[in-house]
Amino acid sequence: MSKLIAQAPALANRLAAQASPKLQTFWKYAKVELAPPTLADIPEIRAGISRLLAAARTARWKEVPVREAWLNSLVTIEVLCWFYVGECIGKRHIVGYDV
Amino acid sequence: MSGLPAAVRVSPLIKFGRWSLLTLGVVYGAFHQGRLSRKEAAFREVEDKQKAIRDAKVAEEKKRAAEREIAELEALAK
């Protein structure tokens, strides 16, 4: 056991060296895809919301092809599921509340 | 490593929705957890008091039953 602890820094270095290209690719994608919205995106966000409301009002959603409607529903469900992920983080327990 | 596909530019509305729902979920989870633990603490207090009363009654019953048994056995033995 003490030998393992003595080798731990060397192992950590090797792990970091092996993982860093993968980490770098992950970081490259995460910076674009996972980043939170910045203040500069607010006008786009507002335009998007108004587009959604206008489409709902003018009943344009009846003319959307089924494939697009399916993809839109999948994305909507995914966005809504993040609420439950946040709830699990907030209650600090995976399934149910730990009282 | 140069054959990686380009990163997808996610629409800001979707990013905003995801992150806002995430933080909303965290806040709601913490809030609900606090509310439920407070309710459970109150209920546990009441339950403990009731348990003490019930335990005293059961102990009393057992003592009386034991005494009755001893009296019957003595009556039989006589």
Short mmCIF file of N, CA and C in Angstrom, two decimals:
data_model
loop_
_atom_site.label_atom_id
_atom_site.label_comp_id
_atom_site.label_asym_id
_atom_site.label_seq_id
_atom_site.Cartn_x
_atom_site.Cartn_y
_atom_site.Cartn_z
N MET A 1 0.84 -1.22 0.00
CA MET A 1 0.00 0.00 0.00
C MET A 1 0.86 1.25 0.00
N SER A 2 1.97 1.19 0.78
CA SER A 2 2.83 2.40 0.83
C SER A 2 3.53 2.59 -0.50
N LYS A 3 3.78 1.47 -1.22
CA LYS A 3 4.43 1.61 -2.52
C LYS A 3 3.47 2.33 -3.48
N LEU A 4 2.17 1.99 -3.35
CA LEU A 4 1.19 2.63 -4.23
C LEU A 4 1.17 4.13 -3.98
N ILE A 5 1.19 4.49 -2.69
CA ILE A 5 1.15 5.93 -2.36
C ILE A 5 2.41 6.60 -2.85
N ALA A 6 3.56 5.87 -2.77
CA ALA A 6 4.81 6.48 -3.23
C ALA A 6 4.77 6.69 -4.73
N GLN A 7 4.08 5.77 -5.45
CA GLN A 7 4.03 5.90 -6.90
C GLN A 7 2.94 6.85 -7.37
N ALA A 8 2.12 7.34 -6.43
CA ALA A 8 0.95 8.12 -6.84
C ALA A 8 1.29 9.35 -7.68
N PRO A 9 2.33 10.15 -7.34
CA PRO A 9 2.62 11.32 -8.20
C PRO A 9 2.99 10.90 -9.61
N ALA A 10 3.79 9.82 -9.73
CA ALA A 10 4.18 9.37 -11.06
C ALA A 10 2.94 8.92 -11.83
N LEU A 11 2.05 8.20 -11.17
CA LEU A 11 0.82 7.75 -11.82
C LEU A 11 -0.02 8.93 -12.26
N ALA A 12 -0.11 9.94 -11.37
CA ALA A 12 -0.93 11.11 -11.70
C ALA A 12 -0.37 11.82 -12.92
N ASN A 13 0.99 11.92 -12.98
CA ASN A 13 1.60 12.57 -14.14
C ASN A 13 1.29 11.80 -15.40
N ARG A 14 1.41 10.45 -15.30
CA ARG A 14 1.16 9.64 -16.50
C ARG A 14 -0.28 9.79 -16.94
N LEU A 15 -1.19 9.81 -15.95
CA LEU A 15 -2.62 9.94 -16.26
C LEU A 15 -2.87 11.27 -16.96
N ALA A 16 -2.27 12.34 -16.41
CA ALA A 16 -2.47 13.67 -17.00
C ALA A 16 -1.92 13.68 -18.42
N ALA A 17 -0.72 13.07 -18.61
CA ALA A 17 -0.13 13.09 -19.94
C ALA A 17 -0.98 12.32 -20.93
N GLN A 18 -1.56 11.18 -20.47
CA GLN A 18 -2.38 10.40 -21.39
C GLN A 18 -3.70 11.09 -21.67
N ALA A 19 -4.26 11.72 -20.66
CA ALA A 19 -5.61 12.26 -20.81
C ALA A 19 -5.62 13.61 -21.48
N SER A 20 -4.47 14.31 -21.49
CA SER A 20 -4.56 15.71 -21.94
C SER A 20 -4.97 15.87 -23.40
N PRO A 21 -4.55 15.00 -24.37
CA PRO A 21 -5.10 15.24 -25.71
C PRO A 21 -6.62 15.07 -25.72
N LYS A 22 -7.13 14.02 -25.01
CA LYS A 22 -8.58 13.86 -24.97
C LYS A 22 -9.24 15.05 -24.28
N LEU A 23 -8.61 15.48 -23.17
CA LEU A 23 -9.16 16.64 -22.46
C LEU A 23 -9.17 17.85 -23.37
N GLN A 24 -8.12 17.97 -24.20
CA GLN A 24 -8.06 19.15 -25.05
C GLN A 24 -9.16 19.12 -26.10
N THR A 25 -9.42 17.94 -26.68
CA THR A 25 -10.51 17.89 -27.65
C THR A 25 -11.83 18.16 -26.95
N PHE A 26 -11.99 17.59 -25.76
CA PHE A 26 -13.23 17.86 -25.02
C PHE A 26 -13.39 19.35 -24.77
N TRP A 27 -12.28 19.99 -24.36
CA TRP A 27 -12.36 21.41 -24.06
C TRP A 27 -12.67 22.22 -25.30
N LYS A 28 -12.10 21.76 -26.44
CA LYS A 28 -12.34 22.48 -27.69
C LYS A 28 -13.81 22.49 -28.05
N TYR A 29 -14.47 21.34 -27.85
CA TYR A 29 -15.90 21.31 -28.15
C TYR A 29 -16.73 22.00 -27.08
N ALA A 30 -16.27 21.80 -25.81
CA ALA A 30 -17.08 22.34 -24.71
C ALA A 30 -17.14 23.85 -24.77
N LYS A 31 -16.03 24.49 -25.21
CA LYS A 31 -16.03 25.95 -25.26
C LYS A 31 -17.12 26.47 -26.19
N VAL A 32 -17.42 25.72 -27.25
CA VAL A 32 -18.42 26.21 -28.20
C VAL A 32 -19.81 25.69 -27.85
N GLU A 33 -19.89 24.40 -27.46
CA GLU A 33 -21.22 23.80 -27.35
C GLU A 33 -21.80 23.90 -25.96
N LEU A 34 -20.96 23.75 -24.92
CA LEU A 34 -21.52 23.67 -23.58
C LEU A 34 -21.46 24.99 -22.82
N ALA A 35 -20.88 26.02 -23.43
CA ALA A 35 -20.68 27.25 -22.67
C ALA A 35 -22.01 27.91 -22.36
N PRO A 36 -22.13 28.53 -21.20
CA PRO A 36 -23.37 29.24 -20.90
C PRO A 36 -23.52 30.46 -21.81
N PRO A 37 -24.77 30.90 -22.02
CA PRO A 37 -24.96 32.05 -22.92
C PRO A 37 -24.38 33.32 -22.31
N THR A 38 -23.77 34.14 -23.16
CA THR A 38 -23.17 35.38 -22.68
C THR A 38 -24.16 36.52 -22.83
N LEU A 39 -23.77 37.69 -22.30
CA LEU A 39 -24.65 38.84 -22.40
C LEU A 39 -24.88 39.23 -23.85
N ALA A 40 -23.89 38.94 -24.71
CA ALA A 40 -24.02 39.37 -26.10
C ALA A 40 -25.08 38.58 -26.84
N ASP A 41 -25.53 37.44 -26.23
CA ASP A 41 -26.50 36.62 -26.94
C ASP A 41 -27.93 37.04 -26.66
N ILE A 42 -28.10 38.03 -25.77
CA ILE A 42 -29.47 38.38 -25.35
C ILE A 42 -30.37 38.76 -26.52
N PRO A 43 -29.92 39.61 -27.47
CA PRO A 43 -30.83 39.94 -28.58
C PRO A 43 -31.23 38.70 -29.38
N GLU A 44 -30.25 37.77 -29.57
CA GLU A 44 -30.60 36.55 -30.31
C GLU A 44 -31.63 35.73 -29.55
N ILE A 45 -31.46 35.69 -28.22
CA ILE A 45 -32.39 34.92 -27.40
C ILE A 45 -33.79 35.51 -27.51
N ARG A 46 -33.83 36.86 -27.44
CA ARG A 46 -35.14 37.51 -27.51
C ARG A 46 -35.78 37.27 -28.87
N ALA A 47 -34.93 37.35 -29.95
CA ALA A 47 -35.46 37.09 -31.30
C ALA A 47 -36.00 35.67 -31.39
N GLY A 48 -35.26 34.73 -30.81
CA GLY A 48 -35.71 33.34 -30.86
C GLY A 48 -37.05 33.15 -30.17
N ILE A 49 -37.19 33.76 -28.98
CA ILE A 49 -38.45 33.62 -28.24
C ILE A 49 -39.59 34.23 -29.02
N SER A 50 -39.34 35.45 -29.63
CA SER A 50 -40.42 36.09 -30.37
C SER A 50 -40.79 35.28 -31.61
N ARG A 51 -39.77 34.62 -32.21
CA ARG A 51 -40.06 33.77 -33.37
C ARG A 51 -40.95 32.61 -32.96
N LEU A 52 -40.63 32.01 -31.80
CA LEU A 52 -41.44 30.89 -31.31
C LEU A 52 -42.88 31.33 -31.08
N LEU A 53 -43.04 32.49 -30.39
CA LEU A 53 -44.39 32.96 -30.09
C LEU A 53 -45.16 33.28 -31.37
N ALA A 54 -44.46 33.91 -32.34
CA ALA A 54 -45.14 34.26 -33.59
C ALA A 54 -45.57 32.99 -34.33
N ALA A 55 -44.70 32.01 -34.33
CA ALA A 55 -45.06 30.76 -35.01
C ALA A 55 -46.24 30.10 -34.33
N ALA A 56 -46.28 30.18 -32.98
CA ALA A 56 -47.41 29.58 -32.27
C ALA A 56 -48.69 30.33 -32.59
N ARG A 57 -48.57 31.68 -32.67
CA ARG A 57 -49.77 32.49 -32.91
C ARG A 57 -50.32 32.28 -34.31
N THR A 58 -49.42 32.30 -35.33
CA THR A 58 -49.91 32.23 -36.71
C THR A 58 -50.18 30.80 -37.14
N ALA A 59 -50.11 29.84 -36.23
CA ALA A 59 -50.40 28.44 -36.53
C ALA A 59 -49.51 27.92 -37.64
N ARG A 60 -48.25 28.44 -37.67
CA ARG A 60 -47.34 27.97 -38.71
C ARG A 60 -46.84 26.56 -38.36
N TRP A 61 -47.10 26.19 -37.10
CA TRP A 61 -46.58 24.89 -36.69
C TRP A 61 -47.32 23.75 -37.37
N LYS A 62 -48.47 24.05 -37.97
CA LYS A 62 -49.18 22.97 -38.65
C LYS A 62 -48.52 22.61 -39.97
N GLU A 63 -47.64 23.53 -40.48
CA GLU A 63 -47.04 23.28 -41.78
C GLU A 63 -45.61 22.80 -41.67
N VAL A 64 -45.15 22.50 -40.45
CA VAL A 64 -43.77 22.05 -40.29
C VAL A 64 -43.70 20.58 -40.65
N PRO A 65 -42.68 20.16 -41.40
CA PRO A 65 -42.58 18.74 -41.74
C PRO A 65 -42.43 17.89 -40.48
N VAL A 66 -42.85 16.63 -40.59
CA VAL A 66 -42.87 15.77 -39.40
C VAL A 66 -41.46 15.57 -38.86
N ARG A 67 -40.48 15.45 -39.80
CA ARG A 67 -39.11 15.20 -39.34
C ARG A 67 -38.62 16.36 -38.48
N GLU A 68 -38.91 17.59 -38.94
CA GLU A 68 -38.46 18.74 -38.15
C GLU A 68 -39.20 18.81 -36.83
N ALA A 69 -40.50 18.50 -36.87
CA ALA A 69 -41.27 18.53 -35.63
C ALA A 69 -40.71 17.52 -34.64
N TRP A 70 -40.36 16.33 -35.14
CA TRP A 70 -39.78 15.30 -34.28
C TRP A 70 -38.48 15.78 -33.66
N LEU A 71 -37.59 16.36 -34.48
CA LEU A 71 -36.33 16.84 -33.95
C LEU A 71 -36.55 17.96 -32.93
N ASN A 72 -37.51 18.86 -33.25
CA ASN A 72 -37.77 19.93 -32.30
C ASN A 72 -38.27 19.39 -30.98
N SER A 73 -39.14 18.38 -31.04
CA SER A 73 -39.65 17.83 -29.77
C SER A 73 -38.53 17.17 -28.98
N LEU A 74 -37.61 16.47 -29.69
CA LEU A 74 -36.50 15.84 -28.97
C LEU A 74 -35.65 16.89 -28.25
N VAL A 75 -35.35 17.99 -28.98
CA VAL A 75 -34.53 19.02 -28.36
C VAL A 75 -35.27 19.63 -27.17
N THR A 76 -36.59 19.85 -27.33
CA THR A 76 -37.36 20.43 -26.22
C THR A 76 -37.32 19.52 -25.00
N ILE A 77 -37.51 18.21 -25.24
CA ILE A 77 -37.50 17.29 -24.10
C ILE A 77 -36.13 17.31 -23.43
N GLU A 78 -35.06 17.37 -24.23
CA GLU A 78 -33.72 17.38 -23.65
C GLU A 78 -33.52 18.63 -22.80
N VAL A 79 -33.98 19.78 -23.31
CA VAL A 79 -33.81 21.01 -22.54
C VAL A 79 -34.61 20.92 -21.25
N LEU A 80 -35.83 20.34 -21.31
CA LEU A 80 -36.63 20.26 -20.09
C LEU A 80 -36.01 19.30 -19.08
N CYS A 81 -35.33 18.25 -19.57
CA CYS A 81 -34.75 17.27 -18.64
C CYS A 81 -33.62 17.88 -17.81
N TRP A 82 -33.01 18.96 -18.28
CA TRP A 82 -31.95 19.57 -17.48
C TRP A 82 -32.49 20.09 -16.16
N PHE A 83 -33.79 20.40 -16.12
CA PHE A 83 -34.38 20.81 -14.84
C PHE A 83 -34.24 19.70 -13.82
N TYR A 84 -34.49 18.46 -14.25
CA TYR A 84 -34.42 17.34 -13.30
C TYR A 84 -33.00 17.06 -12.88
N VAL A 85 -32.05 17.26 -13.84
CA VAL A 85 -30.64 17.12 -13.46
C VAL A 85 -30.31 18.13 -12.37
N GLY A 86 -30.77 19.37 -12.58
CA GLY A 86 -30.52 20.40 -11.57
C GLY A 86 -31.17 20.04 -10.24
N GLU A 87 -32.37 19.45 -10.31
CA GLU A 87 -33.03 19.09 -9.05
C GLU A 87 -32.23 18.03 -8.31
N CYS A 88 -31.69 17.03 -9.04
CA CYS A 88 -30.87 16.01 -8.38
C CYS A 88 -29.66 16.65 -7.71
N ILE A 89 -29.06 17.66 -8.39
CA ILE A 89 -27.91 18.33 -7.80
C ILE A 89 -28.34 19.09 -6.56
N GLY A 90 -29.51 19.73 -6.63
CA GLY A 90 -29.95 20.56 -5.51
C GLY A 90 -30.30 19.73 -4.30
N LYS A 91 -30.94 18.57 -4.52
CA LYS A 91 -31.30 17.79 -3.35
C LYS A 91 -30.17 16.88 -2.91
N ARG A 92 -29.06 16.85 -3.66
CA ARG A 92 -27.85 16.11 -3.29
C ARG A 92 -28.17 14.62 -3.10
N HIS A 93 -29.10 14.09 -3.92
CA HIS A 93 -29.43 12.67 -3.86
C HIS A 93 -29.97 12.30 -5.22
N ILE A 94 -29.69 11.11 -5.70
CA ILE A 94 -30.05 10.82 -7.09
C ILE A 94 -31.56 10.56 -7.21
N VAL A 95 -32.03 9.53 -6.49
CA VAL A 95 -33.44 9.17 -6.61
C VAL A 95 -34.13 9.57 -5.32
N GLY A 96 -35.03 10.51 -5.40
CA GLY A 96 -35.82 10.84 -4.23
C GLY A 96 -35.07 11.73 -3.27
N TYR A 97 -35.79 12.17 -2.26
CA TYR A 97 -35.26 13.08 -1.25
C TYR A 97 -34.81 12.29 -0.03
N ASP A 98 -33.70 12.69 0.52
CA ASP A 98 -33.11 11.97 1.63
C ASP A 98 -33.45 12.68 2.93
N VAL A 99 -34.64 12.38 3.48
CA VAL A 99 -35.01 13.04 4.73
C VAL A 99 -34.88 12.06 5.88
N MET B 1 -5.61 13.62 -35.50
CA MET B 1 -6.52 14.47 -34.73
C MET B 1 -7.06 15.59 -35.59
N SER B 2 -6.65 15.66 -36.85
CA SER B 2 -7.13 16.78 -37.66
C SER B 2 -8.43 16.42 -38.35
N GLY B 3 -8.90 15.18 -38.15
CA GLY B 3 -10.14 14.78 -38.83
C GLY B 3 -11.37 14.98 -37.96
N LEU B 4 -11.23 15.75 -36.89
CA LEU B 4 -12.37 15.94 -36.00
C LEU B 4 -13.40 16.84 -36.65
N PRO B 5 -14.68 16.54 -36.48
CA PRO B 5 -15.71 17.43 -37.03
C PRO B 5 -15.70 18.76 -36.29
N ALA B 6 -16.20 19.79 -36.97
CA ALA B 6 -16.23 21.11 -36.35
C ALA B 6 -17.27 21.12 -35.23
N ALA B 7 -17.05 21.99 -34.26
CA ALA B 7 -17.99 22.08 -33.15
C ALA B 7 -19.31 22.69 -33.65
N VAL B 8 -20.39 22.18 -33.12
CA VAL B 8 -21.72 22.66 -33.52
C VAL B 8 -22.01 23.97 -32.80
N ARG B 9 -22.45 24.96 -33.53
CA ARG B 9 -22.81 26.22 -32.86
C ARG B 9 -24.26 26.08 -32.39
N VAL B 10 -24.40 25.90 -31.09
CA VAL B 10 -25.74 25.70 -30.55
C VAL B 10 -26.45 27.04 -30.50
N SER B 11 -27.74 27.03 -30.82
CA SER B 11 -28.51 28.27 -30.79
C SER B 11 -28.52 28.84 -29.38
N PRO B 12 -28.35 30.16 -29.24
CA PRO B 12 -28.29 30.75 -27.90
C PRO B 12 -29.57 30.53 -27.11
N LEU B 13 -30.69 30.43 -27.82
CA LEU B 13 -31.95 30.20 -27.10
C LEU B 13 -31.90 28.86 -26.39
N ILE B 14 -31.38 27.82 -27.11
CA ILE B 14 -31.29 26.49 -26.50
C ILE B 14 -30.32 26.51 -25.33
N LYS B 15 -29.17 27.22 -25.51
CA LYS B 15 -28.18 27.28 -24.42
C LYS B 15 -28.78 27.97 -23.21
N PHE B 16 -29.47 29.08 -23.48
CA PHE B 16 -30.10 29.83 -22.40
C PHE B 16 -31.12 28.96 -21.68
N GLY B 17 -31.95 28.22 -22.48
CA GLY B 17 -32.96 27.35 -21.87
C GLY B 17 -32.32 26.28 -21.00
N ARG B 18 -31.26 25.64 -21.52
CA ARG B 18 -30.62 24.56 -20.76
C ARG B 18 -30.05 25.06 -19.45
N TRP B 19 -29.26 26.16 -19.52
CA TRP B 19 -28.60 26.64 -18.32
C TRP B 19 -29.61 27.21 -17.32
N SER B 20 -30.63 27.90 -17.84
CA SER B 20 -31.58 28.48 -16.88
C SER B 20 -32.39 27.38 -16.21
N LEU B 21 -32.76 26.34 -16.97
CA LEU B 21 -33.51 25.25 -16.34
C LEU B 21 -32.63 24.51 -15.34
N LEU B 22 -31.32 24.38 -15.67
CA LEU B 22 -30.41 23.72 -14.75
C LEU B 22 -30.35 24.46 -13.42
N THR B 23 -30.13 25.77 -13.47
CA THR B 23 -30.03 26.54 -12.22
C THR B 23 -31.37 26.54 -11.50
N LEU B 24 -32.46 26.64 -12.27
CA LEU B 24 -33.79 26.58 -11.64
C LEU B 24 -33.97 25.26 -10.91
N GLY B 25 -33.52 24.17 -11.54
CA GLY B 25 -33.65 22.87 -10.92
C GLY B 25 -32.83 22.77 -9.65
N VAL B 26 -31.59 23.31 -9.67
CA VAL B 26 -30.76 23.27 -8.47
C VAL B 26 -31.45 24.02 -7.34
N VAL B 27 -31.94 25.23 -7.66
CA VAL B 27 -32.59 26.04 -6.63
C VAL B 27 -33.82 25.31 -6.09
N TYR B 28 -34.63 24.78 -7.02
CA TYR B 28 -35.84 24.10 -6.57
C TYR B 28 -35.52 22.87 -5.74
N GLY B 29 -34.48 22.11 -6.17
CA GLY B 29 -34.11 20.92 -5.43
C GLY B 29 -33.69 21.26 -4.01
N ALA B 30 -32.84 22.27 -3.87
CA ALA B 30 -32.38 22.66 -2.55
C ALA B 30 -33.55 23.14 -1.69
N PHE B 31 -34.42 23.94 -2.29
CA PHE B 31 -35.55 24.49 -1.56
C PHE B 31 -36.50 23.38 -1.09
N HIS B 32 -36.82 22.47 -1.99
CA HIS B 32 -37.74 21.40 -1.64
C HIS B 32 -37.13 20.47 -0.61
N GLN B 33 -35.81 20.21 -0.75
CA GLN B 33 -35.12 19.36 0.22
C GLN B 33 -35.21 19.98 1.61
N GLY B 34 -34.99 21.30 1.70
CA GLY B 34 -35.08 21.94 3.00
C GLY B 34 -36.48 21.85 3.57
N ARG B 35 -37.47 22.07 2.71
CA ARG B 35 -38.85 22.05 3.18
C ARG B 35 -39.23 20.66 3.70
N LEU B 36 -38.84 19.61 2.93
CA LEU B 36 -39.19 18.26 3.34
C LEU B 36 -38.44 17.85 4.60
N SER B 37 -37.15 18.25 4.73
CA SER B 37 -36.43 17.83 5.94
C SER B 37 -36.99 18.51 7.17
N ARG B 38 -37.47 19.77 7.00
CA ARG B 38 -38.06 20.43 8.16
C ARG B 38 -39.34 19.71 8.57
N LYS B 39 -40.15 19.31 7.57
CA LYS B 39 -41.39 18.60 7.89
C LYS B 39 -41.08 17.29 8.58
N GLU B 40 -40.04 16.59 8.05
CA GLU B 40 -39.70 15.28 8.61
C GLU B 40 -39.17 15.43 10.02
N ALA B 41 -38.41 16.48 10.30
CA ALA B 41 -37.88 16.69 11.64
C ALA B 41 -39.03 16.88 12.62
N ALA B 42 -40.01 17.72 12.24
CA ALA B 42 -41.16 17.93 13.12
C ALA B 42 -41.90 16.63 13.36
N PHE B 43 -42.13 15.86 12.28
CA PHE B 43 -42.86 14.61 12.42
C PHE B 43 -42.10 13.63 13.29
N ARG B 44 -40.74 13.63 13.14
CA ARG B 44 -39.94 12.70 13.92
C ARG B 44 -40.05 13.01 15.41
N GLU B 45 -40.10 14.33 15.73
CA GLU B 45 -40.23 14.70 17.14
C GLU B 45 -41.52 14.13 17.73
N VAL B 46 -42.64 14.39 17.01
CA VAL B 46 -43.93 13.89 17.50
C VAL B 46 -43.90 12.37 17.64
N GLU B 47 -43.33 11.73 16.62
CA GLU B 47 -43.27 10.27 16.59
C GLU B 47 -42.47 9.74 17.78
N ASP B 48 -41.35 10.41 18.11
CA ASP B 48 -40.54 9.95 19.24
C ASP B 48 -41.30 10.06 20.54
N LYS B 49 -42.06 11.15 20.69
CA LYS B 49 -42.83 11.31 21.94
C LYS B 49 -43.86 10.20 22.03
N GLN B 50 -44.57 9.97 20.91
CA GLN B 50 -45.56 8.90 20.91
C GLN B 50 -44.93 7.57 21.23
N LYS B 51 -43.73 7.35 20.67
CA LYS B 51 -43.05 6.07 20.89
C LYS B 51 -42.74 5.89 22.36
N ALA B 52 -42.31 6.97 23.04
CA ALA B 52 -42.01 6.86 24.47
C ALA B 52 -43.26 6.43 25.23
N ILE B 53 -44.38 7.10 24.89
CA ILE B 53 -45.64 6.75 25.58
C ILE B 53 -46.01 5.30 25.31
N ARG B 54 -45.90 4.91 24.01
CA ARG B 54 -46.28 3.54 23.66
C ARG B 54 -45.38 2.53 24.34
N ASP B 55 -44.07 2.83 24.40
CA ASP B 55 -43.14 1.89 25.03
C ASP B 55 -43.47 1.72 26.50
N ALA B 56 -43.81 2.83 27.17
CA ALA B 56 -44.17 2.73 28.59
C ALA B 56 -45.39 1.83 28.75
N LYS B 57 -46.38 2.04 27.86
CA LYS B 57 -47.60 1.20 27.97
C LYS B 57 -47.29 -0.27 27.77
N VAL B 58 -46.47 -0.57 26.75
CA VAL B 58 -46.15 -1.98 26.47
C VAL B 58 -45.39 -2.58 27.63
N ALA B 59 -44.45 -1.83 28.21
CA ALA B 59 -43.69 -2.34 29.35
C ALA B 59 -44.64 -2.63 30.51
N GLU B 60 -45.58 -1.70 30.72
CA GLU B 60 -46.57 -1.88 31.79
C GLU B 60 -47.37 -3.17 31.57
N GLU B 61 -47.86 -3.34 30.32
CA GLU B 61 -48.63 -4.54 29.98
C GLU B 61 -47.83 -5.80 30.24
N LYS B 62 -46.57 -5.78 29.81
CA LYS B 62 -45.73 -6.97 29.97
C LYS B 62 -45.54 -7.29 31.44
N LYS B 63 -45.32 -6.23 32.23
CA LYS B 63 -45.09 -6.47 33.66
C LYS B 63 -46.32 -7.11 34.27
N ARG B 64 -47.51 -6.55 33.92
CA ARG B 64 -48.73 -7.11 34.49
C ARG B 64 -48.94 -8.55 34.06
N ALA B 65 -48.69 -8.85 32.78
CA ALA B 65 -48.87 -10.21 32.29
C ALA B 65 -47.91 -11.16 33.00
N ALA B 66 -46.67 -10.71 33.21
CA ALA B 66 -45.70 -11.56 33.90
C ALA B 66 -46.15 -11.84 35.32
N GLU B 67 -46.62 -10.78 35.99
CA GLU B 67 -47.09 -10.99 37.38
C GLU B 67 -48.25 -11.97 37.41
N ARG B 68 -49.19 -11.81 36.43
CA ARG B 68 -50.34 -12.73 36.39
C ARG B 68 -49.88 -14.15 36.20
N GLU B 69 -48.92 -14.37 35.31
CA GLU B 69 -48.43 -15.72 35.05
C GLU B 69 -47.83 -16.31 36.31
N ILE B 70 -47.00 -15.49 36.99
CA ILE B 70 -46.37 -16.00 38.21
C ILE B 70 -47.44 -16.39 39.23
N ALA B 71 -48.48 -15.53 39.37
CA ALA B 71 -49.54 -15.84 40.33
C ALA B 71 -50.24 -17.14 39.94
N GLU B 72 -50.53 -17.34 38.65
CA GLU B 72 -51.21 -18.57 38.22
C GLU B 72 -50.35 -19.79 38.48
N LEU B 73 -49.05 -19.67 38.16
CA LEU B 73 -48.16 -20.81 38.37
C LEU B 73 -48.11 -21.17 39.85
N GLU B 74 -48.07 -20.11 40.69
CA GLU B 74 -48.03 -20.40 42.12
C GLU B 74 -49.31 -21.09 42.54
N ALA B 75 -50.47 -20.60 42.02
CA ALA B 75 -51.75 -21.24 42.36
C ALA B 75 -51.76 -22.69 41.91
N LEU B 76 -51.18 -22.98 40.74
CA LEU B 76 -51.12 -24.36 40.24
C LEU B 76 -50.23 -25.22 41.13
N ALA B 77 -49.11 -24.59 41.53
CA ALA B 77 -48.12 -25.38 42.27
C ALA B 77 -48.61 -25.73 43.67
N LYS B 78 -49.54 -24.89 44.17
CA LYS B 78 -49.93 -25.10 45.57
C LYS B 78 -50.71 -26.39 45.75
#
